[in-house]
Short mmCIF file of C-alpha atoms in Angstrom, two decimals:
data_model
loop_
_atom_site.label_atom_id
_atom_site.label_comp_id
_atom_site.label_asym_id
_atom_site.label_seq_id
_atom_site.Cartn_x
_atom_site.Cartn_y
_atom_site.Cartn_z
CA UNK A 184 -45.88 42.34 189.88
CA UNK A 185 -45.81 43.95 186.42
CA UNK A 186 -42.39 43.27 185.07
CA UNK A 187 -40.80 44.95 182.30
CA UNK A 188 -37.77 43.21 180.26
CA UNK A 189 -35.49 44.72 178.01
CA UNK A 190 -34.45 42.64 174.87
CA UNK A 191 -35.26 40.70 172.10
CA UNK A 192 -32.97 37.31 172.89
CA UNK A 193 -33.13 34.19 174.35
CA UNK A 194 -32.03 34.95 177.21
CA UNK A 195 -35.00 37.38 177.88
CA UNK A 196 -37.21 34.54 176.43
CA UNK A 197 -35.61 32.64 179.47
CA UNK A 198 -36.23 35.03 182.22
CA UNK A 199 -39.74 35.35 181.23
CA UNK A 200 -40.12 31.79 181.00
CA UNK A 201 -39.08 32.06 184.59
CA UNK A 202 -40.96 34.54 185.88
CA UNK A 203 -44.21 33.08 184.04
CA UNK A 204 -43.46 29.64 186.04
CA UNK A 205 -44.06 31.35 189.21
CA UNK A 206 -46.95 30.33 191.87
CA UNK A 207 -47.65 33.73 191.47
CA UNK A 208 -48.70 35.56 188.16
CA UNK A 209 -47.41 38.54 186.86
CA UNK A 210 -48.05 41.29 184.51
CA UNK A 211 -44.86 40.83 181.77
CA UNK A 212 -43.94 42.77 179.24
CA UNK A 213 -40.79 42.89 176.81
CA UNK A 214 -39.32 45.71 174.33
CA UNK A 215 -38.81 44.79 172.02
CA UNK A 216 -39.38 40.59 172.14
CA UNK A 217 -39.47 38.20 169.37
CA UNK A 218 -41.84 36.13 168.25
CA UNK A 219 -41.72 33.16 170.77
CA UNK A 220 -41.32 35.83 173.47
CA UNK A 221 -45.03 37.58 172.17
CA UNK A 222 -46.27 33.73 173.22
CA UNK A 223 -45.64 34.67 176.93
CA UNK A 224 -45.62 38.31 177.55
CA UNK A 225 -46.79 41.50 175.70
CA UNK A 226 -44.46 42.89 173.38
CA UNK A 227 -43.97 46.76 173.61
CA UNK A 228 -42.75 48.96 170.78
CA UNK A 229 -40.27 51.01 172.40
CA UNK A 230 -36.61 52.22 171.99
CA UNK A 231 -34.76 50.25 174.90
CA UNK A 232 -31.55 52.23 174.36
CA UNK A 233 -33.32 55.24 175.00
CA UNK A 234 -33.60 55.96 178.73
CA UNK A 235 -36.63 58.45 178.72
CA UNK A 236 -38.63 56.21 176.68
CA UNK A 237 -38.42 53.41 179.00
CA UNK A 238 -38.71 55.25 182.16
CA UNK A 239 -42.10 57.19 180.06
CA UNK A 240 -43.42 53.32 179.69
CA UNK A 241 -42.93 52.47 183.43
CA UNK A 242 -44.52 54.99 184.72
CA UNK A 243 -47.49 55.20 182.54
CA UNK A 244 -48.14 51.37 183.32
CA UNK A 245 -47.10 51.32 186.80
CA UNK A 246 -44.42 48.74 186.28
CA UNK A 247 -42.53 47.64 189.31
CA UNK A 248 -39.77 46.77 188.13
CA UNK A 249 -37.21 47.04 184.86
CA UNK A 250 -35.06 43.85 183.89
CA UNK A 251 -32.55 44.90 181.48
CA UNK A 252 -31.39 41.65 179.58
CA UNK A 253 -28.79 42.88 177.13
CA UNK A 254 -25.48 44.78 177.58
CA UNK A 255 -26.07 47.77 174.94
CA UNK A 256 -28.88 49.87 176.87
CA UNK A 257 -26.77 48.80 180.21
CA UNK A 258 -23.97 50.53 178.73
CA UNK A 259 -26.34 53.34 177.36
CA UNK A 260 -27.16 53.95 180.92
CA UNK A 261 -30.92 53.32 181.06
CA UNK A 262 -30.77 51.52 184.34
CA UNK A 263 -28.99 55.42 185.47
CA UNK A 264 -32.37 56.98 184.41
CA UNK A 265 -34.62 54.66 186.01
CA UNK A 266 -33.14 54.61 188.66
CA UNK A 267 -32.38 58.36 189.81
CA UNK A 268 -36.67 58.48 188.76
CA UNK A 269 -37.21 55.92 191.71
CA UNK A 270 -37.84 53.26 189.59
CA UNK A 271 -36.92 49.76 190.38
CA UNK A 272 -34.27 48.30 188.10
CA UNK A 273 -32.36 45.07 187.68
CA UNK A 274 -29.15 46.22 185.71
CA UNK A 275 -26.12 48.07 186.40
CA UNK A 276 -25.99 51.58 186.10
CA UNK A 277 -23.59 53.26 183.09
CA UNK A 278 -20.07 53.17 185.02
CA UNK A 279 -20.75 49.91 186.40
CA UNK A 280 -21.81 48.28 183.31
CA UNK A 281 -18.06 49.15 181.77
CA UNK A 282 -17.37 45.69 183.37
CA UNK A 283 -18.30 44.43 180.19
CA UNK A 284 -17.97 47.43 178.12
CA UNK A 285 -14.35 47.72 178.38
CA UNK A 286 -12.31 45.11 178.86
CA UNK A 287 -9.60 47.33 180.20
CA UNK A 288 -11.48 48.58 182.73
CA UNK A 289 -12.42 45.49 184.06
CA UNK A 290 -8.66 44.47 184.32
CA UNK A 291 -8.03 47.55 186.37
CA UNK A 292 -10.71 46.94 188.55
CA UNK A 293 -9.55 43.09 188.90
CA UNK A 294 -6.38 44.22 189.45
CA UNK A 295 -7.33 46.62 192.11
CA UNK A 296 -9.28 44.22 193.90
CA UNK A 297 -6.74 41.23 193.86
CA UNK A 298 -8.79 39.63 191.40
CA UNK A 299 -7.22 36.22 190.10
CA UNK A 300 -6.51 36.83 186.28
CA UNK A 301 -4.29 36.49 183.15
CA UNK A 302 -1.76 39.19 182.46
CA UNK A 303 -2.92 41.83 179.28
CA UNK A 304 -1.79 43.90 177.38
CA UNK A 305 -3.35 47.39 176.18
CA UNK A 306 -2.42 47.93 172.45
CA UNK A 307 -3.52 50.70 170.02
CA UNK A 308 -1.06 50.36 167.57
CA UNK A 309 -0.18 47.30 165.62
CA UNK A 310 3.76 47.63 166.57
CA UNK A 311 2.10 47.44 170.18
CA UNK A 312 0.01 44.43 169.38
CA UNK A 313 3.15 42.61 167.75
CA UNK A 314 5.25 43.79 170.84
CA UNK A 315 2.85 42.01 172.98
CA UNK A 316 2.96 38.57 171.13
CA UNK A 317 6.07 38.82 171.60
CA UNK A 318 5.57 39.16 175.47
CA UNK A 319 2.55 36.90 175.86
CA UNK A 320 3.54 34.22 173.41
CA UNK A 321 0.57 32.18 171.57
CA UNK A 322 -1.23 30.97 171.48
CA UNK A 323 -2.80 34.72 171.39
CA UNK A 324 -5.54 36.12 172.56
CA UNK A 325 -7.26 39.17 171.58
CA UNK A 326 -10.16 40.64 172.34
CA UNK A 327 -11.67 44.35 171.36
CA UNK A 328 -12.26 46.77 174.35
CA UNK A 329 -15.55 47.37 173.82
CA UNK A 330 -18.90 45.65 173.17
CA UNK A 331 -18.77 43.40 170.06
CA UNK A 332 -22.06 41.46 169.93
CA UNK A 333 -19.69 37.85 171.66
CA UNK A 334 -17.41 38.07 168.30
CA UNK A 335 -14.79 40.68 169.50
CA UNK A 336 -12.66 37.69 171.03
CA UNK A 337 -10.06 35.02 169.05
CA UNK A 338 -8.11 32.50 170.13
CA UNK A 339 -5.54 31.37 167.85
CA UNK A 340 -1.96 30.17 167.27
CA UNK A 341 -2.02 31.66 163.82
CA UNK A 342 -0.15 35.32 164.52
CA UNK A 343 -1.11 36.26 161.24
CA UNK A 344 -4.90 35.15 161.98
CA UNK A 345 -4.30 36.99 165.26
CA UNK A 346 -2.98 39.79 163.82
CA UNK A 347 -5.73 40.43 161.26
CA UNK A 348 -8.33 40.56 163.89
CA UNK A 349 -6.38 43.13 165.69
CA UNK A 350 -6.38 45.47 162.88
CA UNK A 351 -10.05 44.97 162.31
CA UNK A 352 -10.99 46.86 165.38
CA UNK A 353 -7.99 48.72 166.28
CA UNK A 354 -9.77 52.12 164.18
CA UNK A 355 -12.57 51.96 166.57
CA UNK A 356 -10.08 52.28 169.66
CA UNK A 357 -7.81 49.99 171.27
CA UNK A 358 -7.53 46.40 172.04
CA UNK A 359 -6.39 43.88 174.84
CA UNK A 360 -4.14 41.36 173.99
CA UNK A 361 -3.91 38.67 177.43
CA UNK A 362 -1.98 35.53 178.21
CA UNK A 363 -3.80 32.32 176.92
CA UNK A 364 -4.83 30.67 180.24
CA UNK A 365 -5.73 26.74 179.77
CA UNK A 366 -8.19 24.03 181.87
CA UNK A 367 -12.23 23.54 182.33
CA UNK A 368 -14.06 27.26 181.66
CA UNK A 369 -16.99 27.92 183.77
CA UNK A 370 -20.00 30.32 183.41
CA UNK A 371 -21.13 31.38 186.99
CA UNK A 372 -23.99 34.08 187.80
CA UNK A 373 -24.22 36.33 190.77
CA UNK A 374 -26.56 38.91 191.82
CA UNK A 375 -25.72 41.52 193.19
CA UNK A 376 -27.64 44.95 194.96
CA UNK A 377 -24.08 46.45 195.02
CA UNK A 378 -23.12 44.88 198.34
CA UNK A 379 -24.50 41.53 199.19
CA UNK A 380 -23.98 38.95 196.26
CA UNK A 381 -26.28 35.61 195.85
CA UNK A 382 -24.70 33.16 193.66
CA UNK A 383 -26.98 31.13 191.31
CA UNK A 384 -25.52 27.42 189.84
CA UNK A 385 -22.46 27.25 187.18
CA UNK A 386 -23.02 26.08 183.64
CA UNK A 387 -20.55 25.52 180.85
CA UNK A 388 -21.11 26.91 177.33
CA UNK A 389 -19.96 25.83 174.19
CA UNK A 390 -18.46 28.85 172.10
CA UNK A 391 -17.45 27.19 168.95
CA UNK A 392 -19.47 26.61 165.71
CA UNK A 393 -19.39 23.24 165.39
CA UNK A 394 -18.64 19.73 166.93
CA UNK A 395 -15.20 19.06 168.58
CA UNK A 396 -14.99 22.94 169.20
CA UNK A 397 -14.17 23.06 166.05
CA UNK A 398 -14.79 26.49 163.63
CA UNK A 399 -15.09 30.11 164.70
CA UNK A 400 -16.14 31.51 167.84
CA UNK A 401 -19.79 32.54 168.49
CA UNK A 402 -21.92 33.91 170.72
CA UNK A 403 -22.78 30.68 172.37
CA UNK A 404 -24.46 27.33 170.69
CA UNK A 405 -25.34 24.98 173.89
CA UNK A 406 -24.42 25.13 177.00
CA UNK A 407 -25.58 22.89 180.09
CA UNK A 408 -25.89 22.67 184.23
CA UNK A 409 -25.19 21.17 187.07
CA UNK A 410 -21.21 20.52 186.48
CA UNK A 411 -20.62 17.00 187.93
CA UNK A 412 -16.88 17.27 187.56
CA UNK A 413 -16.62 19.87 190.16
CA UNK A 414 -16.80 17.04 192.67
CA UNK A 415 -13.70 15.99 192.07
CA UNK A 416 -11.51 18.92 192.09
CA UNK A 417 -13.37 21.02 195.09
CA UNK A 418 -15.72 18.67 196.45
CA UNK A 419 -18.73 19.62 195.25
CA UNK A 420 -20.19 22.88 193.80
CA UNK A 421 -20.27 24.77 197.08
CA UNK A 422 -17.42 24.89 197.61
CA UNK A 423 -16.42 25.80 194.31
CA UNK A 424 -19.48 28.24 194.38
CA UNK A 425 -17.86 29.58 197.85
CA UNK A 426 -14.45 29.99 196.82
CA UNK A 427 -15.34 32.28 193.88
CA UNK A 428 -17.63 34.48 195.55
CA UNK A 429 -14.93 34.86 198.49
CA UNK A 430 -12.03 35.44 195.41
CA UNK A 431 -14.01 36.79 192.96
CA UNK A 432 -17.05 38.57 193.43
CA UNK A 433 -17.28 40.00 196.49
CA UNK A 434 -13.62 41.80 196.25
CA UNK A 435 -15.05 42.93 192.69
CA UNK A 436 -18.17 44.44 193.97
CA UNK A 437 -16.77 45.81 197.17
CA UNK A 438 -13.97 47.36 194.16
CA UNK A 439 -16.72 49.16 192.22
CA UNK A 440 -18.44 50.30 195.57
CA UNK A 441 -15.64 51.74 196.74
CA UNK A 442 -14.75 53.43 193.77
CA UNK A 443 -18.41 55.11 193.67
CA UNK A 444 -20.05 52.64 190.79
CA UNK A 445 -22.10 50.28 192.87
CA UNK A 446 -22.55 47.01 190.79
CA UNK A 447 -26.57 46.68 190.82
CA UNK A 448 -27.74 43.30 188.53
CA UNK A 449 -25.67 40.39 187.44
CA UNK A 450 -21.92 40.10 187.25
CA UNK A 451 -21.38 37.14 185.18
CA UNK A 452 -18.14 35.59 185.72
CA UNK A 453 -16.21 33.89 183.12
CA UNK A 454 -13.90 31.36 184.52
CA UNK A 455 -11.20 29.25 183.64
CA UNK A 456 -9.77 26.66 186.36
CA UNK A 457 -6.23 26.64 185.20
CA UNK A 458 -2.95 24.45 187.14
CA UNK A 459 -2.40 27.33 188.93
CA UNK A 460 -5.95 27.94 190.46
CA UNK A 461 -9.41 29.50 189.84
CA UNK A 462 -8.77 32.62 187.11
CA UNK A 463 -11.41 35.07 185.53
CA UNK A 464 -11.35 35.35 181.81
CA UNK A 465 -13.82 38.14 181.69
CA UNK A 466 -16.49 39.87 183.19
CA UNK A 467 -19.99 40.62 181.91
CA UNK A 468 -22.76 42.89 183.73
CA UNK A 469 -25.90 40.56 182.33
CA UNK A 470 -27.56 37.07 182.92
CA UNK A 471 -25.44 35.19 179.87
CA UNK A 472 -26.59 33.47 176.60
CA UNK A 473 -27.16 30.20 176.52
CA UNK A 474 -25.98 29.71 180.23
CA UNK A 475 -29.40 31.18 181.58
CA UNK A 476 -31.06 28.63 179.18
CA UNK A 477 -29.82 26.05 181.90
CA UNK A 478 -29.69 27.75 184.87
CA UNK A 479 -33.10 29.24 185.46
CA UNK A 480 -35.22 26.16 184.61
CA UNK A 481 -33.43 24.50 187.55
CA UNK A 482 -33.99 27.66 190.40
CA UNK A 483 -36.88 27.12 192.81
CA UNK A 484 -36.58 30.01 194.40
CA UNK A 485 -38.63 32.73 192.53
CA UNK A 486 -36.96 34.83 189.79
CA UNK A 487 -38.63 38.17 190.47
CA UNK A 488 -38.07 37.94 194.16
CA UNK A 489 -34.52 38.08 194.11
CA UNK A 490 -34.58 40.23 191.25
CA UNK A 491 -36.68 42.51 192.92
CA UNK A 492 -34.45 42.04 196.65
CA UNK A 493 -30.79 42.99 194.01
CA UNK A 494 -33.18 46.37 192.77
CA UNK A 495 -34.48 46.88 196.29
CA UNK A 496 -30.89 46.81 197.75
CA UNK A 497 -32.32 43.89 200.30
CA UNK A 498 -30.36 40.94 199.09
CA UNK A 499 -29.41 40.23 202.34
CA UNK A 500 -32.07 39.18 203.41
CA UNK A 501 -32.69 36.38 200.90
CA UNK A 502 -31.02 33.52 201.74
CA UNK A 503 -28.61 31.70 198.84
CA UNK A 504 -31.10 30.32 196.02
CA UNK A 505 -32.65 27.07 195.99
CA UNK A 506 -32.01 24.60 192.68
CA UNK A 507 -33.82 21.40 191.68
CA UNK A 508 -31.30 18.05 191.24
CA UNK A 509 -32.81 17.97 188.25
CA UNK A 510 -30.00 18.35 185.17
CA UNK A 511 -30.60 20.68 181.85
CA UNK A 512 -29.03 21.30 178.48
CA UNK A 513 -29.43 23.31 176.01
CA UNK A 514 -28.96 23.13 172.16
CA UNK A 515 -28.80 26.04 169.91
CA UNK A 516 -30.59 26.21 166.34
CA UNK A 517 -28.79 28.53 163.91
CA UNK A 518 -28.93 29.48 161.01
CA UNK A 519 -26.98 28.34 157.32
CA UNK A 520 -23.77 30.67 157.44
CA UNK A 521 -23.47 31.61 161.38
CA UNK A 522 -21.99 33.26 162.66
CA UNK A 523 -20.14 34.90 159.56
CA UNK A 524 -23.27 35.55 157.47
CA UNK A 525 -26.12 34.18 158.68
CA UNK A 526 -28.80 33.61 156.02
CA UNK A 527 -32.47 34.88 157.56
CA UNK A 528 -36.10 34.60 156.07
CA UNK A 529 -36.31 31.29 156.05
CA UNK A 530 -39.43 29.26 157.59
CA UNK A 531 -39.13 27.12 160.74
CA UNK A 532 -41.35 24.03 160.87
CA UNK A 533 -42.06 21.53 163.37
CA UNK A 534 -42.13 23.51 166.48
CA UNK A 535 -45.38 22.54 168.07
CA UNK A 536 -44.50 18.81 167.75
CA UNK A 537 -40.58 19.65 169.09
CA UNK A 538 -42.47 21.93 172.19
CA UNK A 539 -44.15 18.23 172.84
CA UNK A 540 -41.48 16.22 173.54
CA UNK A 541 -41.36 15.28 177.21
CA UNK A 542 -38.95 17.70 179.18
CA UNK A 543 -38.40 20.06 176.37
CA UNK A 544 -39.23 23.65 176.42
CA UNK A 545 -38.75 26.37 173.23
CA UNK A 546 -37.02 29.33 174.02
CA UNK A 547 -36.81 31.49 170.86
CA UNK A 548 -33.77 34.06 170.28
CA UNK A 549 -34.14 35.45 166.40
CA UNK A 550 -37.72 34.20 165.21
CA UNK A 551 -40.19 36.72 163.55
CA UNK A 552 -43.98 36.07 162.11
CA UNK A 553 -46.50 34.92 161.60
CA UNK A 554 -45.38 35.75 158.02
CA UNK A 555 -46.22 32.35 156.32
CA UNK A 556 -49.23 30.56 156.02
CA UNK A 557 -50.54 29.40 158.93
CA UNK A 558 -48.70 31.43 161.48
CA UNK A 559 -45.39 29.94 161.02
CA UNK A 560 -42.28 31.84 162.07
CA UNK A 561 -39.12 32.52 159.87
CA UNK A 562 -35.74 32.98 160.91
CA UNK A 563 -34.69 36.56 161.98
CA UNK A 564 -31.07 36.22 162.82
CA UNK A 565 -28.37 33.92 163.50
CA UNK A 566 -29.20 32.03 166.94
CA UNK A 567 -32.56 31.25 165.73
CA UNK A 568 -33.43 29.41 168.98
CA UNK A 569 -32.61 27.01 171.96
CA UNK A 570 -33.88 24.00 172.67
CA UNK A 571 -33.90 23.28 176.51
CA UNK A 572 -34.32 20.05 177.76
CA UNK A 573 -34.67 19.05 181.93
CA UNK A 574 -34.47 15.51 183.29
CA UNK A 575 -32.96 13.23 186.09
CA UNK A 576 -29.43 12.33 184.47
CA UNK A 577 -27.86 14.17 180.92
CA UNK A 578 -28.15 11.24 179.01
CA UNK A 579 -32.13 11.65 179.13
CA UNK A 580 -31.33 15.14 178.50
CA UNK A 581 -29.51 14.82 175.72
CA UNK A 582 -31.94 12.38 173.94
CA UNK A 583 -34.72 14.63 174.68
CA UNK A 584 -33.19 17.62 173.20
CA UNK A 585 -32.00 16.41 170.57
CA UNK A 586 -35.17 14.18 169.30
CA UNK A 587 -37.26 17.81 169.57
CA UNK A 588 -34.45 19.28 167.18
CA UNK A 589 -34.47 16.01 165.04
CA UNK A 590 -38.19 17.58 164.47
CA UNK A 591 -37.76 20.96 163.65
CA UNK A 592 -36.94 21.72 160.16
CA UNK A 593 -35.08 25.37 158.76
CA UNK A 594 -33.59 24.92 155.22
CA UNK A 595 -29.69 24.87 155.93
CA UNK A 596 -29.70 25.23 159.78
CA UNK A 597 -27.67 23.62 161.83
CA UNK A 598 -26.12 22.92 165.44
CA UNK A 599 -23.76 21.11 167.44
CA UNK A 600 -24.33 17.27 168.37
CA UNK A 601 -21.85 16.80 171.53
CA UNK A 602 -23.35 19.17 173.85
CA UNK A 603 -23.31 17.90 176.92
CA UNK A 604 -21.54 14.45 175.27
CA UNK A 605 -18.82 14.34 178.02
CA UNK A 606 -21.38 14.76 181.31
CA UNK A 607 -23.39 11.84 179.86
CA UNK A 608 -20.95 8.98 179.30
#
């Protein structure tokens, strides 16, 4: 096929990755990309926010189908235009996407659908947002309605701390202040073509800065998959993967169908396995970053057919996806100052003799170049890329990964050392 992704991260370096590890080849291109992503497919200058520019692109090129990796041109509603043009699209349309664009309106539709989740709170006033620690207790949560690039979110026991994030984004419209829910989280993926869902394997993420989950939040820095420990609590990931589709996703999709906003793409649910049971933390309407890092190297069954089969509205006829036994983590590169103010410009070295180490694979999320001599790349943003490492057990994972990061060299980067650390003892 000829395959057209939207983004510039690494998780649209991982989907291409994907799709380029296919017995068949395919045509790939990506608007806008990044540097490692211009290794594997053909970078496009185009706006992908803009809806008419994108479907102009398709069409010219005969593309068969639009992947839309991040949430902004999702909530733009370029999957809308693509879509009404007859265009194959992987991505929810405008109203669906609010799943992740508004937090509230996810908790209306989990409500609705007898969704398992933590009471909230609307507040758009700070005498509401004090009225609802009061309610909630700490420690408190609060997150900003809409889309905040993963740093709308804190978790503290600080009120004042709390507070102060509250009346950062209360101008720009109100925010959701929810019970603090405690146990294991879990990242878990489904496709969906708005009525049959297809469930790929869980991953856990690590949100924090820096070792011990220590620091602020971020928009991810490792993550890994299979999870072991689900053995012991359900018996294995089936039946975990079961139960959530049965509680979760299906009355969720089956929610937004009724309701005339067909869920078309990947629901991403955020879980937390509390005392009381399986609950969802949030909801977003995109593969997730660093999760996919982990998850796709292990599918066998092709990316782009069940991409295409979640477009096509034929899901149901694709049985659930394959995975490999095989184990994989992922470690995340940033740069000096991330996520608060991340310093960018600076050269990466080392990456051809990282890329060699056995089991370890590059996937770039902020790199730009050749601007140095000899083609090397610089740093571009924060998450300046993940290294993703596959083998039989995590503790050859984790030695793998983290030799190939041992050998990379940015001038005041850093990442975490215990991803993954618990899984391997």
């Amino acid at each position: 096929m000829k395959i057209l992704v939207l983004g510039s991260g690494a998780r649209e370096h991982a989907i291409i990755l994907s799709l380029r590890s296919e017995d068949t080849p395919h045509e790939i291109y990506a608007a806008p990309g990044n540097a490692g992503i211009a290794q594997d497919a053909t970078l496009v200058d185009l706006d992908m926010l803009s809806g008419s520019a994108v479907e102009q692109f398709a069409n010219e090129n005969a593309i068969d189908l639009v992947v839309v990796g991040p949430e902004a041109p999702l909530v733009a509603g370029v999957a809308d235009v693509l879509r009404e043009r007859g265009i194959p699209v992987f991505g929810p349309g405008k109203a669906a996407a609010q799943m992740e664009g508004s937090k509230a309106f996810a908790k209306r539709i989990m409500d609705a659908a007898g969704v398992p989740t933590g009471r909230a709170v609307r507040a758009a006033t700070v005498a509401e947002v004090e009225q609802a620690f009061d309610d909630l207790g700490a420690p408190h949560v609060v997150k900003a309605d809409g889309l905040a690039a993963g740093k709308g979110v804190i978790v503290t026991g600080d009120r004042a701390e709390a507070l102060a994030h509250a009346e950062h984004y209360l101008p720009h419209g109100p925010v959701l202040i929810e019970e603090f829910l405690s146990g294991e989280e879990v990242s878990l993926f489904f496709l969906s073509d708005g009525d049959t869902v297809r469930a790929l394997s869980p991953a856990q993420d690590f949100k924090r800065a820096y070792d011990g989950d220590a620091g602020p939040n971020t928009g991810g820095m490792g993550a890994y998959s299979p999870l072991p420990w689900l053995d012991e609590r359900f018996g294995g990931e089936e039946a975990f993967v079961a139960q959530v589709t049965d509680e979760v996703a299906l009355p969720v999709i089956r929610q937004l169908d009724a309701e005339g906003t067909p869920f078309i793409g990947l629901l991403y649910a955020g879980l937390i396995l509390t005392d009381a049971g399986v609950k969802v933390i949030e909801f977003n309407a995109r593969f997730g970053d660093p999760e996919t890092q982990v998850v796709l190297p292990r599918l066998r069954t092709p990316l782009s057919r069940l991409l295409l089969a979640a477009a096509s509205g034929t899901l149901e006829d694709e049985p659930q996806p394959a995975f490999s036994d095989e184990v994989a983590i992922t470690v995340v590169l940033a740069s000096e100052g991330y996520p608060e103010a991340p310093q960018t410009g600076r050269l990466i070295e080392g990456l051809k003799d990282a890329a060699a180490v056995e089991g370890v694979r590059l996937v770039h999320a902020a790199t730009a170049g050749p601007d140095a001599p000899g083609g090397a790349l610089v740093a571009s943003g924060g998450r300046v890329l993940n290294v993703v490492a596959t083998a039989a057990d995590f503790g050859t994972a984790r030695a793998r990964a983290y030799d190939a990061l041992g050998r990379i060299s940015l001038d005041g980067g850093h990442f975490r050392h215990d991803i993954a650390a618990r899984v391997a003892e």
